[in-house]
mmCIF file with all atom_site columns, C-alpha atoms in Angstrom:
data_model
loop_
_atom_site.group_PDB
_atom_site.id
_atom_site.type_symbol
_atom_site.label_atom_id
_atom_site.label_alt_id
_atom_site.label_comp_id
_atom_site.label_asym_id
_atom_site.label_entity_id
_atom_site.label_seq_id
_atom_site.pdbx_PDB_ins_code
_atom_site.Cartn_x
_atom_site.Cartn_y
_atom_site.Cartn_z
_atom_site.occupancy
_atom_site.B_iso_or_equiv
_atom_site.pdbx_formal_charge
_atom_site.auth_seq_id
_atom_site.auth_comp_id
_atom_site.auth_asym_id
_atom_site.auth_atom_id
_atom_site.pdbx_PDB_model_num
ATOM 1   C CA . MET H 1 1   ? 0.016  0.015  -0.004  1.00 0.00 ? 2   MET H CA 1
ATOM 2   C CA . LYS H 1 2   ? 1.442  3.348  -1.056  1.00 0.00 ? 3   LYS H CA 1
ATOM 3   C CA . ILE H 1 3   ? 1.527  5.775  1.869   1.00 0.00 ? 4   ILE H CA 1
ATOM 4   C CA . TYR H 1 4   ? 3.839  8.628  0.811   1.00 0.00 ? 5   TYR H CA 1
ATOM 5   C CA . SER H 1 5   ? 5.393  10.224 -2.230  1.00 0.00 ? 6   SER H CA 1
ATOM 6   C CA . HIS H 1 6   ? 7.724  13.225 -2.431  1.00 0.00 ? 7   HIS H CA 1
ATOM 7   C CA . GLU H 1 7   ? 9.956  14.802 -5.031  1.00 0.00 ? 8   GLU H CA 1
ATOM 8   C CA . SER H 1 8   ? 12.976 14.440 -2.689  1.00 0.00 ? 9   SER H CA 1
ATOM 9   C CA . LEU H 1 9   ? 14.428 10.928 -2.461  1.00 0.00 ? 10  LEU H CA 1
ATOM 10  C CA . TRP H 1 10  ? 16.181 12.049 0.692   1.00 0.00 ? 11  TRP H CA 1
ATOM 11  C CA . GLN H 1 11  ? 12.802 12.907 2.314   1.00 0.00 ? 12  GLN H CA 1
ATOM 12  C CA . VAL H 1 12  ? 11.384 9.507  1.386   1.00 0.00 ? 13  VAL H CA 1
ATOM 13  C CA . HIS H 1 13  ? 14.445 7.707  2.765   1.00 0.00 ? 14  HIS H CA 1
ATOM 14  C CA . HIS H 1 14  ? 14.233 9.785  5.967   1.00 0.00 ? 15  HIS H CA 1
ATOM 15  C CA . LEU H 1 15  ? 10.613 8.739  6.478   1.00 0.00 ? 16  LEU H CA 1
ATOM 16  C CA . LYS H 1 16  ? 11.491 5.124  5.689   1.00 0.00 ? 17  LYS H CA 1
ATOM 17  C CA . ASN H 1 17  ? 14.153 5.263  8.435   1.00 0.00 ? 18  ASN H CA 1
ATOM 18  C CA . LEU H 1 18  ? 11.631 6.731  10.897  1.00 0.00 ? 19  LEU H CA 1
ATOM 19  C CA . LEU H 1 19  ? 9.094  4.037  10.134  1.00 0.00 ? 20  LEU H CA 1
ATOM 20  C CA . GLU H 1 20  ? 11.660 1.211  10.349  1.00 0.00 ? 21  GLU H CA 1
ATOM 21  C CA . ALA H 1 21  ? 12.808 2.563  13.724  1.00 0.00 ? 22  ALA H CA 1
ATOM 22  C CA . GLU H 1 22  ? 9.229  1.872  14.875  1.00 0.00 ? 23  GLU H CA 1
ATOM 23  C CA . ASN H 1 23  ? 9.337  -1.650 13.374  1.00 0.00 ? 24  ASN H CA 1
ATOM 24  C CA . ILE H 1 24  ? 7.066  -0.712 10.490  1.00 0.00 ? 25  ILE H CA 1
ATOM 25  C CA . GLY H 1 25  ? 7.984  -2.650 7.365   1.00 0.00 ? 26  GLY H CA 1
ATOM 26  C CA . CYS H 1 26  ? 8.178  -0.511 4.261   1.00 0.00 ? 27  CYS H CA 1
ATOM 27  C CA . PHE H 1 27  ? 10.004 -0.136 0.968   1.00 0.00 ? 28  PHE H CA 1
ATOM 28  C CA . ILE H 1 28  ? 10.684 2.476  -1.693  1.00 0.00 ? 29  ILE H CA 1
ATOM 29  C CA . ARG H 1 29  ? 9.532  2.362  -5.302  1.00 0.00 ? 30  ARG H CA 1
ATOM 30  C CA . ASN H 1 30  ? 10.525 4.737  -8.124  1.00 0.00 ? 31  ASN H CA 1
ATOM 31  C CA . ASP H 1 31  ? 13.843 5.597  -6.501  1.00 0.00 ? 32  ASP H CA 1
ATOM 32  C CA . ASN H 1 32  ? 15.575 5.491  -9.907  1.00 0.00 ? 33  ASN H CA 1
ATOM 33  C CA . MET H 1 33  ? 12.910 7.161  -12.003 1.00 0.00 ? 34  MET H CA 1
ATOM 34  C CA . THR H 1 34  ? 14.227 10.743 -12.023 1.00 0.00 ? 35  THR H CA 1
ATOM 35  C CA . SER H 1 35  ? 15.763 10.207 -15.443 1.00 0.00 ? 36  SER H CA 1
ATOM 36  C CA . LEU H 1 36  ? 12.244 9.913  -16.884 1.00 0.00 ? 37  LEU H CA 1
ATOM 37  C CA . ALA H 1 37  ? 11.253 13.399 -15.731 1.00 0.00 ? 38  ALA H CA 1
ATOM 38  C CA . GLY H 1 38  ? 10.126 15.309 -18.787 1.00 0.00 ? 39  GLY H CA 1
ATOM 39  C CA . GLU H 1 39  ? 9.100  12.124 -20.589 1.00 0.00 ? 40  GLU H CA 1
ATOM 40  C CA . VAL H 1 40  ? 6.263  11.520 -18.133 1.00 0.00 ? 41  VAL H CA 1
ATOM 41  C CA . PRO H 1 41  ? 4.631  13.879 -15.575 1.00 0.00 ? 42  PRO H CA 1
ATOM 42  C CA . ALA H 1 42  ? 7.112  14.771 -12.823 1.00 0.00 ? 43  ALA H CA 1
ATOM 43  C CA . THR H 1 43  ? 4.918  13.471 -10.012 1.00 0.00 ? 44  THR H CA 1
ATOM 44  C CA . GLU H 1 44  ? 4.857  10.058 -11.670 1.00 0.00 ? 45  GLU H CA 1
ATOM 45  C CA . CYS H 1 45  ? 8.651  9.885  -11.207 1.00 0.00 ? 46  CYS H CA 1
ATOM 46  C CA . TRP H 1 46  ? 8.645  10.826 -7.530  1.00 0.00 ? 47  TRP H CA 1
ATOM 47  C CA . PRO H 1 47  ? 9.912  8.147  -5.135  1.00 0.00 ? 48  PRO H CA 1
ATOM 48  C CA . GLU H 1 48  ? 7.120  6.356  -3.262  1.00 0.00 ? 49  GLU H CA 1
ATOM 49  C CA . LEU H 1 49  ? 7.039  4.763  0.159   1.00 0.00 ? 50  LEU H CA 1
ATOM 50  C CA . TRP H 1 50  ? 4.936  1.577  0.462   1.00 0.00 ? 51  TRP H CA 1
ATOM 51  C CA . LEU H 1 51  ? 3.864  -0.330 3.579   1.00 0.00 ? 52  LEU H CA 1
ATOM 52  C CA . LYS H 1 52  ? 4.411  -4.067 3.701   1.00 0.00 ? 53  LYS H CA 1
ATOM 53  C CA . ASP H 1 53  ? 1.543  -4.566 6.172   1.00 0.00 ? 54  ASP H CA 1
ATOM 54  C CA . GLU H 1 54  ? -1.622 -2.453 5.893   1.00 0.00 ? 55  GLU H CA 1
ATOM 55  C CA . ARG H 1 55  ? -2.393 -3.146 9.538   1.00 0.00 ? 56  ARG H CA 1
ATOM 56  C CA . GLN H 1 56  ? 0.379  -0.673 10.415  1.00 0.00 ? 57  GLN H CA 1
ATOM 57  C CA . LEU H 1 57  ? -1.261 2.127  8.456   1.00 0.00 ? 58  LEU H CA 1
ATOM 58  C CA . THR H 1 58  ? -2.574 4.117  11.446  1.00 0.00 ? 59  THR H CA 1
ATOM 59  C CA . ILE H 1 59  ? 0.836  4.211  13.158  1.00 0.00 ? 60  ILE H CA 1
ATOM 60  C CA . ALA H 1 60  ? 2.575  5.091  9.888   1.00 0.00 ? 61  ALA H CA 1
ATOM 61  C CA . GLU H 1 61  ? 0.135  7.918  9.204   1.00 0.00 ? 62  GLU H CA 1
ATOM 62  C CA . SER H 1 62  ? 0.745  9.397  12.631  1.00 0.00 ? 63  SER H CA 1
ATOM 63  C CA . ILE H 1 63  ? 4.506  9.391  12.019  1.00 0.00 ? 64  ILE H CA 1
ATOM 64  C CA . ILE H 1 64  ? 4.004  11.031 8.609   1.00 0.00 ? 65  ILE H CA 1
ATOM 65  C CA . LYS H 1 65  ? 1.763  13.662 10.209  1.00 0.00 ? 66  LYS H CA 1
ATOM 66  C CA . GLN H 1 66  ? 4.375  14.371 12.891  1.00 0.00 ? 67  GLN H CA 1
ATOM 67  C CA . LEU H 1 67  ? 7.122  14.650 10.248  1.00 0.00 ? 68  LEU H CA 1
ATOM 68  C CA . ASN H 1 68  ? 5.066  17.131 8.236   1.00 0.00 ? 69  ASN H CA 1
ATOM 69  C CA . GLN H 1 69  ? 4.437  19.253 11.339  1.00 0.00 ? 70  GLN H CA 1
ATOM 70  C CA . THR H 1 70  ? 8.117  19.447 12.314  1.00 0.00 ? 71  THR H CA 1
ATOM 71  C CA . PRO H 1 71  ? 9.579  22.733 11.012  1.00 0.00 ? 72  PRO H CA 1
ATOM 72  C CA . ASP H 1 72  ? 12.570 22.518 8.725   1.00 0.00 ? 73  ASP H CA 1
ATOM 73  C CA . PRO H 1 73  ? 15.490 23.981 10.725  1.00 0.00 ? 74  PRO H CA 1
ATOM 74  C CA . GLN H 1 74  ? 16.761 25.598 7.518   1.00 0.00 ? 75  GLN H CA 1
ATOM 75  C CA . LEU H 1 75  ? 13.530 27.617 7.338   1.00 0.00 ? 76  LEU H CA 1
ATOM 76  C CA . THR H 1 76  ? 13.670 28.817 10.959  1.00 0.00 ? 77  THR H CA 1
ATOM 77  C CA . LYS H 1 77  ? 14.977 32.366 11.201  1.00 0.00 ? 78  LYS H CA 1
ATOM 78  C CA . TRP H 1 78  ? 17.383 33.200 14.032  1.00 0.00 ? 79  TRP H CA 1
ATOM 79  C CA . ARG H 1 79  ? 18.465 36.376 15.804  1.00 0.00 ? 80  ARG H CA 1
ATOM 80  C CA . CYS H 1 80  ? 22.200 37.006 16.185  1.00 0.00 ? 81  CYS H CA 1
ATOM 81  C CA . GLU H 1 81  ? 23.164 37.210 19.880  1.00 0.00 ? 82  GLU H CA 1
ATOM 82  C CA . ASN H 1 82  ? 25.904 39.723 19.014  1.00 0.00 ? 83  ASN H CA 1
ATOM 83  C CA . CYS H 1 83  ? 24.247 42.335 16.767  1.00 0.00 ? 84  CYS H CA 1
ATOM 84  C CA . GLN H 1 84  ? 20.557 41.303 16.984  1.00 0.00 ? 85  GLN H CA 1
ATOM 85  C CA . GLU H 1 85  ? 20.280 40.916 13.175  1.00 0.00 ? 86  GLU H CA 1
ATOM 86  C CA . VAL H 1 86  ? 17.618 38.433 12.003  1.00 0.00 ? 87  VAL H CA 1
ATOM 87  C CA . ASN H 1 87  ? 19.121 35.777 9.716   1.00 0.00 ? 88  ASN H CA 1
ATOM 88  C CA . GLU H 1 88  ? 17.513 33.107 7.527   1.00 0.00 ? 89  GLU H CA 1
ATOM 89  C CA . GLY H 1 89  ? 17.710 29.601 8.900   1.00 0.00 ? 90  GLY H CA 1
ATOM 90  C CA . GLN H 1 90  ? 20.001 28.238 6.230   1.00 0.00 ? 91  GLN H CA 1
ATOM 91  C CA . PHE H 1 91  ? 22.831 30.513 7.411   1.00 0.00 ? 92  PHE H CA 1
ATOM 92  C CA . ALA H 1 92  ? 25.172 29.278 10.169  1.00 0.00 ? 93  ALA H CA 1
ATOM 93  C CA . ILE H 1 93  ? 26.930 32.643 10.427  1.00 0.00 ? 94  ILE H CA 1
ATOM 94  C CA . CYS H 1 94  ? 25.357 36.076 10.820  1.00 0.00 ? 95  CYS H CA 1
ATOM 95  C CA . TRP H 1 95  ? 25.613 37.918 7.548   1.00 0.00 ? 96  TRP H CA 1
ATOM 96  C CA . GLN H 1 96  ? 25.948 41.256 9.429   1.00 0.00 ? 97  GLN H CA 1
ATOM 97  C CA . CYS H 1 97  ? 28.744 40.563 11.947  1.00 0.00 ? 98  CYS H CA 1
ATOM 98  C CA . GLY H 1 98  ? 29.988 37.041 11.288  1.00 0.00 ? 99  GLY H CA 1
ATOM 99  C CA . ASN H 1 99  ? 28.883 35.647 14.665  1.00 0.00 ? 100 ASN H CA 1
ATOM 100 C CA . MET H 1 100 ? 27.966 31.926 14.718  1.00 0.00 ? 101 MET H CA 1
ATOM 101 C CA . ALA H 1 101 ? 24.319 30.911 14.949  1.00 0.00 ? 102 ALA H CA 1
ATOM 102 C CA . PRO H 1 102 ? 23.192 29.727 18.354  1.00 0.00 ? 103 PRO H CA 1
ATOM 103 C CA . LYS H 1 103 ? 22.939 25.934 18.909  1.00 0.00 ? 104 LYS H CA 1
ATOM 104 C CA . THR H 1 104 ? 19.207 26.271 19.534  1.00 0.00 ? 105 THR H CA 1
ATOM 105 C CA . ILE H 1 105 ? 17.661 28.568 16.961  1.00 0.00 ? 106 ILE H CA 1
ATOM 106 C CA . THR H 1 106 ? 14.891 30.847 18.164  1.00 0.00 ? 107 THR H CA 1
ATOM 107 C CA . THR H 1 107 ? 13.322 33.833 16.453  1.00 0.00 ? 108 THR H CA 1
#
């Protein structure tokens, strides 16, 4: 049973690892289909995550929901402790003064 599809193979593998850590059997399909993009609709080439046992669907769906609610740390803005400049989350160094980002990013 297909439970997830995403354009990023990394994202699909990450979810697979999360499910397997909870003893949920799953596998990936279409992981080598990116070369067909352009020949067929892009979403048809996206990697897919499939459950081995449909009885684990409820648990798998709750893990997917939790993953989708977790903010991407690269999207979380942070305020420099030195100059108070607000920086985009993908930057590890303040663009204004060169100070390192805090370990725990807060806005």
